[in-house]
mmCIF file of C-alpha atoms and ligand atoms in Angstrom:
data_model
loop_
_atom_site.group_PDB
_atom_site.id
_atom_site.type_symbol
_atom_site.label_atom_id
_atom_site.label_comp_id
_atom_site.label_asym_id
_atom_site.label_seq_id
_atom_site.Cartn_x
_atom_site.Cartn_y
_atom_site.Cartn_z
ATOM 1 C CA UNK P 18 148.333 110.680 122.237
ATOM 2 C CA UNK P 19 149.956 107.313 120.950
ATOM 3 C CA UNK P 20 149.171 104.361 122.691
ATOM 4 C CA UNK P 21 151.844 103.516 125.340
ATOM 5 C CA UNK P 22 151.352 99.644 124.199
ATOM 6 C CA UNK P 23 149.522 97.724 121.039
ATOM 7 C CA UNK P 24 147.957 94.576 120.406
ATOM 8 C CA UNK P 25 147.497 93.219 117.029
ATOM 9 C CA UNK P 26 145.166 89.982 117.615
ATOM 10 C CA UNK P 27 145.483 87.650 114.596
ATOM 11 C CA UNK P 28 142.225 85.563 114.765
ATOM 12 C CA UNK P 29 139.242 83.731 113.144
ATOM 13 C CA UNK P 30 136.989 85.102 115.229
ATOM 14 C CA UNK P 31 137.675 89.109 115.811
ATOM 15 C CA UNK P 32 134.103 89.744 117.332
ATOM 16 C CA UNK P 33 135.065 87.216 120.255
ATOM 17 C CA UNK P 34 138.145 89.183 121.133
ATOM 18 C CA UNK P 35 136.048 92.537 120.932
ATOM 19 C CA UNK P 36 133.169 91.316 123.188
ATOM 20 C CA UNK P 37 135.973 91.003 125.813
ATOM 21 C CA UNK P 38 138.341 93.680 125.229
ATOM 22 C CA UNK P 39 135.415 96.523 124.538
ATOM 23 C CA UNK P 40 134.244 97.015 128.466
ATOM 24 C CA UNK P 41 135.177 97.905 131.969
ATOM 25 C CA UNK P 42 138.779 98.699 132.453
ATOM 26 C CA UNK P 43 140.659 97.664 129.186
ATOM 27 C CA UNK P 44 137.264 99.246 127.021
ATOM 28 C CA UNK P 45 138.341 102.327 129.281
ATOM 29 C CA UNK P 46 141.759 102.097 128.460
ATOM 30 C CA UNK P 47 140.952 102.028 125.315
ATOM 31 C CA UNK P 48 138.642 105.117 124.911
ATOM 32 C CA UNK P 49 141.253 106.651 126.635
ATOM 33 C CA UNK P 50 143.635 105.882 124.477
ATOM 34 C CA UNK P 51 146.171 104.328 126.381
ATOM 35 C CA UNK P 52 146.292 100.559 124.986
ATOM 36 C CA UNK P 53 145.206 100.354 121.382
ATOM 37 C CA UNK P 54 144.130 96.345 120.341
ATOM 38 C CA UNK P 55 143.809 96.015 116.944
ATOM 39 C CA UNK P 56 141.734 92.519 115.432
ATOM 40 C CA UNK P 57 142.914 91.047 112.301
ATOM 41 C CA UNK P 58 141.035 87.930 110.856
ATOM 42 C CA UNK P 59 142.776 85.521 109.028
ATOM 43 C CA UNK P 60 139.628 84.657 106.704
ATOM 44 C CA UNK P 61 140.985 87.974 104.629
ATOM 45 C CA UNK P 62 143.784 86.003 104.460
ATOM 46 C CA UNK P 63 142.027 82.670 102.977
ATOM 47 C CA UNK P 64 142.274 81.355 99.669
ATOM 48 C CA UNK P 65 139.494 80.935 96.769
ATOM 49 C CA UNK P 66 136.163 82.038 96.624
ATOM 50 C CA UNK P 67 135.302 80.249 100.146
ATOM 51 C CA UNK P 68 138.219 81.922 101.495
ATOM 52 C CA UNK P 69 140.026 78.162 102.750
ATOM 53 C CA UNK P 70 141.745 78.692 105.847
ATOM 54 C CA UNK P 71 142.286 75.391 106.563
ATOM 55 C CA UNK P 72 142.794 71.851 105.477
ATOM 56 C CA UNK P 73 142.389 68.143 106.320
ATOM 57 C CA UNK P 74 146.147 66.967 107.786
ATOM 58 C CA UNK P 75 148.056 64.821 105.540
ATOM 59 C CA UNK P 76 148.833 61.245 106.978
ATOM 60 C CA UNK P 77 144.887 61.594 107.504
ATOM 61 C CA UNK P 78 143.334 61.954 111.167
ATOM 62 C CA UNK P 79 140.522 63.772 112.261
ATOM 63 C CA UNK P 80 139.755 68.099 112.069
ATOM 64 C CA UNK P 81 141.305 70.548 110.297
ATOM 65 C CA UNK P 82 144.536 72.106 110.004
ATOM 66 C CA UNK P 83 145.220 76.116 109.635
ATOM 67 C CA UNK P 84 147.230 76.352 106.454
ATOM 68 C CA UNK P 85 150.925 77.495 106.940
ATOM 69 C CA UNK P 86 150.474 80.027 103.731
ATOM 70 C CA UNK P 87 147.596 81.536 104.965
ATOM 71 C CA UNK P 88 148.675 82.667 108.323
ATOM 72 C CA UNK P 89 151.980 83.483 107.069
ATOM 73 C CA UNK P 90 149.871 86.151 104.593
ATOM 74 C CA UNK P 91 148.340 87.530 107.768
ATOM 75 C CA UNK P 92 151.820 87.986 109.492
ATOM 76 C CA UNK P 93 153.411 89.222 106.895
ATOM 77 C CA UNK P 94 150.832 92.186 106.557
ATOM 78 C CA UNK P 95 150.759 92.867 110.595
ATOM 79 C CA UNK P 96 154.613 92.845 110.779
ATOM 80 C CA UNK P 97 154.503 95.316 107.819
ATOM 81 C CA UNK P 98 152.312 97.500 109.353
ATOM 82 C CA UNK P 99 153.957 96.686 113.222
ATOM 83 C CA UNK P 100 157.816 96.928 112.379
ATOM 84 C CA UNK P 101 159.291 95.082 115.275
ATOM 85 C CA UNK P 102 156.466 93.537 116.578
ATOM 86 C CA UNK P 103 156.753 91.011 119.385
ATOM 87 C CA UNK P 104 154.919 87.561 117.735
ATOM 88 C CA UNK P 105 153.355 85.589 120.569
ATOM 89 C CA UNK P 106 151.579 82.030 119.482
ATOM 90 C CA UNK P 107 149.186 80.814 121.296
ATOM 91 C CA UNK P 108 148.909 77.374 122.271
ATOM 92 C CA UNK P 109 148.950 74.490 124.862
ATOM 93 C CA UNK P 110 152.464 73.501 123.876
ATOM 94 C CA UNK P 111 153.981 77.151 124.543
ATOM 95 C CA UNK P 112 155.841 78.560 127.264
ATOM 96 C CA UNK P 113 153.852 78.620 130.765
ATOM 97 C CA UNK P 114 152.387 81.991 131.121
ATOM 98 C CA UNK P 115 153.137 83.721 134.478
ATOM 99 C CA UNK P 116 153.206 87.147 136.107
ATOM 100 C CA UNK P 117 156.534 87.461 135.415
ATOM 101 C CA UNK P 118 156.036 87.552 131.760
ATOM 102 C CA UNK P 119 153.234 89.707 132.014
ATOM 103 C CA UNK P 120 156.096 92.301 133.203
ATOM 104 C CA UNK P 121 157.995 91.254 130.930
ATOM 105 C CA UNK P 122 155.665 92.118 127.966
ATOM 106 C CA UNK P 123 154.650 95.183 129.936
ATOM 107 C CA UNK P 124 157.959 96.865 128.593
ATOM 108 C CA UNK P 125 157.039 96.036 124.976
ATOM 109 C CA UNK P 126 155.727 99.151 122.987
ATOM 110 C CA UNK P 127 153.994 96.525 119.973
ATOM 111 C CA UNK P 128 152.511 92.898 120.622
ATOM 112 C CA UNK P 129 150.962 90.478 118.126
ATOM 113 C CA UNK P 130 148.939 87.666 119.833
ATOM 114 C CA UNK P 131 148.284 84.707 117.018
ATOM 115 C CA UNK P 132 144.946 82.374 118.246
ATOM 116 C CA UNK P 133 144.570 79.055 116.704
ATOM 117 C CA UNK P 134 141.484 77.640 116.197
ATOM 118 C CA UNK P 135 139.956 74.467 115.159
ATOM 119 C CA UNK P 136 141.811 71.557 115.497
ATOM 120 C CA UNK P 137 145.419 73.014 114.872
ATOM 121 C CA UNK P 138 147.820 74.557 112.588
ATOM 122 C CA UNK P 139 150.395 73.393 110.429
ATOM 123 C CA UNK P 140 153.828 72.937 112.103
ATOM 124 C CA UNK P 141 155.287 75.294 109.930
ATOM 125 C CA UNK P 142 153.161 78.432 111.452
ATOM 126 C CA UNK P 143 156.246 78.248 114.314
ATOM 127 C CA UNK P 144 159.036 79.482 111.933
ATOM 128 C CA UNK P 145 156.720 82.435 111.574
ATOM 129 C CA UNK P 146 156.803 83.386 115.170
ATOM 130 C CA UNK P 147 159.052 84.632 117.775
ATOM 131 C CA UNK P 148 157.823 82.411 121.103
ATOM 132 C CA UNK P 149 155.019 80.014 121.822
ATOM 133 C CA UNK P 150 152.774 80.916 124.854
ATOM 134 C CA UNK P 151 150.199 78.171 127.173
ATOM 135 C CA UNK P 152 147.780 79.969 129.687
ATOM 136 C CA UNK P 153 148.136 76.874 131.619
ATOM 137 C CA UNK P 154 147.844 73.075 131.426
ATOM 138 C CA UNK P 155 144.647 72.840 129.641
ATOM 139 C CA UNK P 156 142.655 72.918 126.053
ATOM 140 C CA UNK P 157 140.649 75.611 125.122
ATOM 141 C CA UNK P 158 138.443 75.395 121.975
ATOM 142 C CA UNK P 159 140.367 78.251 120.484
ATOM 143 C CA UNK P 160 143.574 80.841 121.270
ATOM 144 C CA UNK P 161 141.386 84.025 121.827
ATOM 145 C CA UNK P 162 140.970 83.623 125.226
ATOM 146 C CA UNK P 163 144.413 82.656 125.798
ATOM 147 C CA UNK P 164 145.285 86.151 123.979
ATOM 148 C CA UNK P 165 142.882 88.019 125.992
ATOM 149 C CA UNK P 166 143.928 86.502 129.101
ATOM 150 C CA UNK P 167 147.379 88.182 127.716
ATOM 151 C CA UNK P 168 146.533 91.622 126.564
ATOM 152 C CA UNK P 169 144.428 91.868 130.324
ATOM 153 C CA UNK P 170 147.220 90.787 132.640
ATOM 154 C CA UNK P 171 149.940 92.945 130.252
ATOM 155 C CA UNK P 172 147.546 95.972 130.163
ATOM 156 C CA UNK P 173 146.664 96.275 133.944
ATOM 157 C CA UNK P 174 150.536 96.818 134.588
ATOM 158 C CA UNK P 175 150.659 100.081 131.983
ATOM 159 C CA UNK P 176 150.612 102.926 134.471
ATOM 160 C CA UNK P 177 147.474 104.541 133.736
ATOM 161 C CA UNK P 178 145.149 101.561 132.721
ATOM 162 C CA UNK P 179 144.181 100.810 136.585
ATOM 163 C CA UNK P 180 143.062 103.317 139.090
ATOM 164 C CA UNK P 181 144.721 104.342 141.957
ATOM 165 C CA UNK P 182 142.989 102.109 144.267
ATOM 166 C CA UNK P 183 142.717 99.154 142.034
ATOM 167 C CA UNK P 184 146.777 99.138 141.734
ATOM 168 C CA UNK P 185 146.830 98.728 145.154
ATOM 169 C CA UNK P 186 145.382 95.531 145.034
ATOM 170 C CA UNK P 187 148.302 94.158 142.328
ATOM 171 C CA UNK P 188 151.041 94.060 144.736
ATOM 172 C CA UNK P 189 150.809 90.360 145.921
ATOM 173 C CA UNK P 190 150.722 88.459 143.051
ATOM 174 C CA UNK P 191 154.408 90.216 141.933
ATOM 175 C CA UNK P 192 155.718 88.806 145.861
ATOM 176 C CA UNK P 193 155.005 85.569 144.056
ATOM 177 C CA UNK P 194 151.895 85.419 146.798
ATOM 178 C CA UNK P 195 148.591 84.682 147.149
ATOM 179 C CA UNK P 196 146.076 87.708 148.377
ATOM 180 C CA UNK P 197 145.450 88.026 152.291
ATOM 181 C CA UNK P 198 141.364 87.960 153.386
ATOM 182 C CA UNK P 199 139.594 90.860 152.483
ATOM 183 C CA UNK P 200 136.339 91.661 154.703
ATOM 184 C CA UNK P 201 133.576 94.780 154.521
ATOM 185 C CA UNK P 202 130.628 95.768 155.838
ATOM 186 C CA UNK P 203 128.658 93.494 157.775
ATOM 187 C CA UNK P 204 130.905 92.622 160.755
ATOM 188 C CA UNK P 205 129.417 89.675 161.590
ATOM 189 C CA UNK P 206 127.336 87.408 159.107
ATOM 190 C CA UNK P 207 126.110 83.979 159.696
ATOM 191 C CA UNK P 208 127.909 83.601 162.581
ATOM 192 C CA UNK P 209 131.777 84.404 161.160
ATOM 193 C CA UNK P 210 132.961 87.257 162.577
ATOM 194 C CA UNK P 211 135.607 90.003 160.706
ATOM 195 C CA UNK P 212 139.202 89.086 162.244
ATOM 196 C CA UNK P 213 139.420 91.731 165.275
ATOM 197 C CA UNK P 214 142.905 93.023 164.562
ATOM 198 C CA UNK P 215 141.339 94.749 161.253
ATOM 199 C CA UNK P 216 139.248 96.624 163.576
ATOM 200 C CA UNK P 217 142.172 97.107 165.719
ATOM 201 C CA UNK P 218 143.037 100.520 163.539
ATOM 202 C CA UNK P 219 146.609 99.534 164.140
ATOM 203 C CA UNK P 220 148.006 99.733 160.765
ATOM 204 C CA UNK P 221 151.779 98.077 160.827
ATOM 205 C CA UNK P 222 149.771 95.655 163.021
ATOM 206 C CA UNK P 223 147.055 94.709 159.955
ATOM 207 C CA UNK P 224 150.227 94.823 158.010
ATOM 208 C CA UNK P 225 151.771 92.239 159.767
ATOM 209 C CA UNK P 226 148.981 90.177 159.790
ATOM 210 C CA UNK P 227 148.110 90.455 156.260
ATOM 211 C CA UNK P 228 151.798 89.781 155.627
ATOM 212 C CA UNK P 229 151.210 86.734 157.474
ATOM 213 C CA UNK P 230 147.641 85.608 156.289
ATOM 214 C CA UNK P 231 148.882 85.950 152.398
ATOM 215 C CA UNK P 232 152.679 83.494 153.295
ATOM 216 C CA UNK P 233 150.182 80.931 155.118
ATOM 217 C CA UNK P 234 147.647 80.740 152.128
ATOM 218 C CA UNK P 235 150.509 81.015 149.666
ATOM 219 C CA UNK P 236 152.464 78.031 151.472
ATOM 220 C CA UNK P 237 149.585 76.022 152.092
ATOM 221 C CA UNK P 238 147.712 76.146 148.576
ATOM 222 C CA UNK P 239 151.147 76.975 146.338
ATOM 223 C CA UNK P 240 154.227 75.411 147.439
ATOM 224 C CA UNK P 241 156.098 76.046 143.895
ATOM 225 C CA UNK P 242 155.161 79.900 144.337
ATOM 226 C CA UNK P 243 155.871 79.499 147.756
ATOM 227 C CA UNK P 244 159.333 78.339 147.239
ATOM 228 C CA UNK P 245 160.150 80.806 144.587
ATOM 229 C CA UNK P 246 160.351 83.411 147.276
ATOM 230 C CA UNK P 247 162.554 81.815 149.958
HETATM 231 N N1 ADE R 317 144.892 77.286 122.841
HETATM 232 C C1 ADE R 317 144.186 76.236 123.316
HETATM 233 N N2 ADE R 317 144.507 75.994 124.596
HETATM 234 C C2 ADE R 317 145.444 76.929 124.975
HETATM 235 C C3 ADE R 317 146.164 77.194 126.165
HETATM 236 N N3 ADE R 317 146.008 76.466 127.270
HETATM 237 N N4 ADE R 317 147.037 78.212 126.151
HETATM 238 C C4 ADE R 317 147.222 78.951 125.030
HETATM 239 N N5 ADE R 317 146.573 78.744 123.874
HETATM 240 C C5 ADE R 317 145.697 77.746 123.836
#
């Protein structure tokens, strides 16, 4: 069976991306052939006997820089073996990453995911690339969790990749809201009780109320998603 979606991760550090992509559902997924993620490190790429993947910035300042030629190279060889590959950068000055692009991707049948790493990479690497992408407004020490966070949120919307029961529990986030309360087993612990009306075994009634509980939480904690809806 071909894969219904593939990743090509371009990265320094492959094994990082495979200790999170190898287990539980995507490591399913992928045994079952469904999502295919393919690891390419850019040291094959590097230059010289040390393989040089980077260099200190000129105008001077602190860390090194991922050469431009170097991660073109890698491209260059995933595009030629990925015609029309989707190229996806990875980076605090992307585009903010949302559930809506997650959907978005979903549709794509081939993605490439570039991390940085280090300090950063040569301005250049963005002519190389077809969008810039920020898991949020923060710095990570490197892209490859950014990219997993990516190929996780993409591959849990391939029909297939979740169960029946865990696709259930997608819906809200697509409403643009938050999840209602969950509760199990024991009714009462530590004095808090499980809301009544979920014992009620009225079901458009617990619908209601989840309804409810998941606008309240989404209004109270996340006004911008909040708004998006009305
Ligand atoms: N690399 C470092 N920080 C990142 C972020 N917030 N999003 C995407 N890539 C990154």
């Amino acid at each position: 069976m071909k894969p219904r979606i593939t990743f090509n991760i371009i990265t320094l550090f492959p094994e990082t991306v495979e200790s999170m992509t190898d287990y539980s559902i995507l490591g399913r997924a992928i045994e079952s052939g469904i999502i295919d993620i393919q690891t390419y490190n850019i040291r094959d790429y590097g230059q010289g006997k040390r393989k040089q993947v980077d260099d200190t910035p000129f105008g001077g300042g602190a860390g090194m820089v991922l050469k431009a030629d170097v991660m073109d190279k890698a491209i260059q060889k995933v595009k030629e073996e990925n015609p029309g590959t989707k190229v996806i950068l990875l980076t605090p000055k992307g585009e903010k990453y949302s559930q809506k692009k997650a959907g978005e991707l979903s549709k794509k049948k081939n993605i490439t995911l570039i991390s940085g790493h280090y300090e950063g990479f040569d301005e250049r690497i963005r002519s190389f690339v077809d969008e810039e992408v920020s898991i949020g407004d923060y710095i990570l020490t490197g892209g490859e969790l950014a990219a997993v966070a990516v190929v996780d949120s993409v591959s849990r919307l391939i029909p297939g990749v979740l169960g029946k029961e865990e696709s259930l529990a997608k819906e809200s986030f697509e409403e643009n809201l938050l999840e209602y309360p969950q509760y199990t087993q024991p009714r009462e612990y530590g004095g808090m009780e499980v809301p009544e009306i979920l014992l009620s075994g009225n079901h458009a009634a617990i619908e209601r109320w989840r309804r409810e509980q998941a606008e309240k939480i989404t209004r109270k904690r996340r006004k911008d998603l909040f708004e998006n809806n009305q």
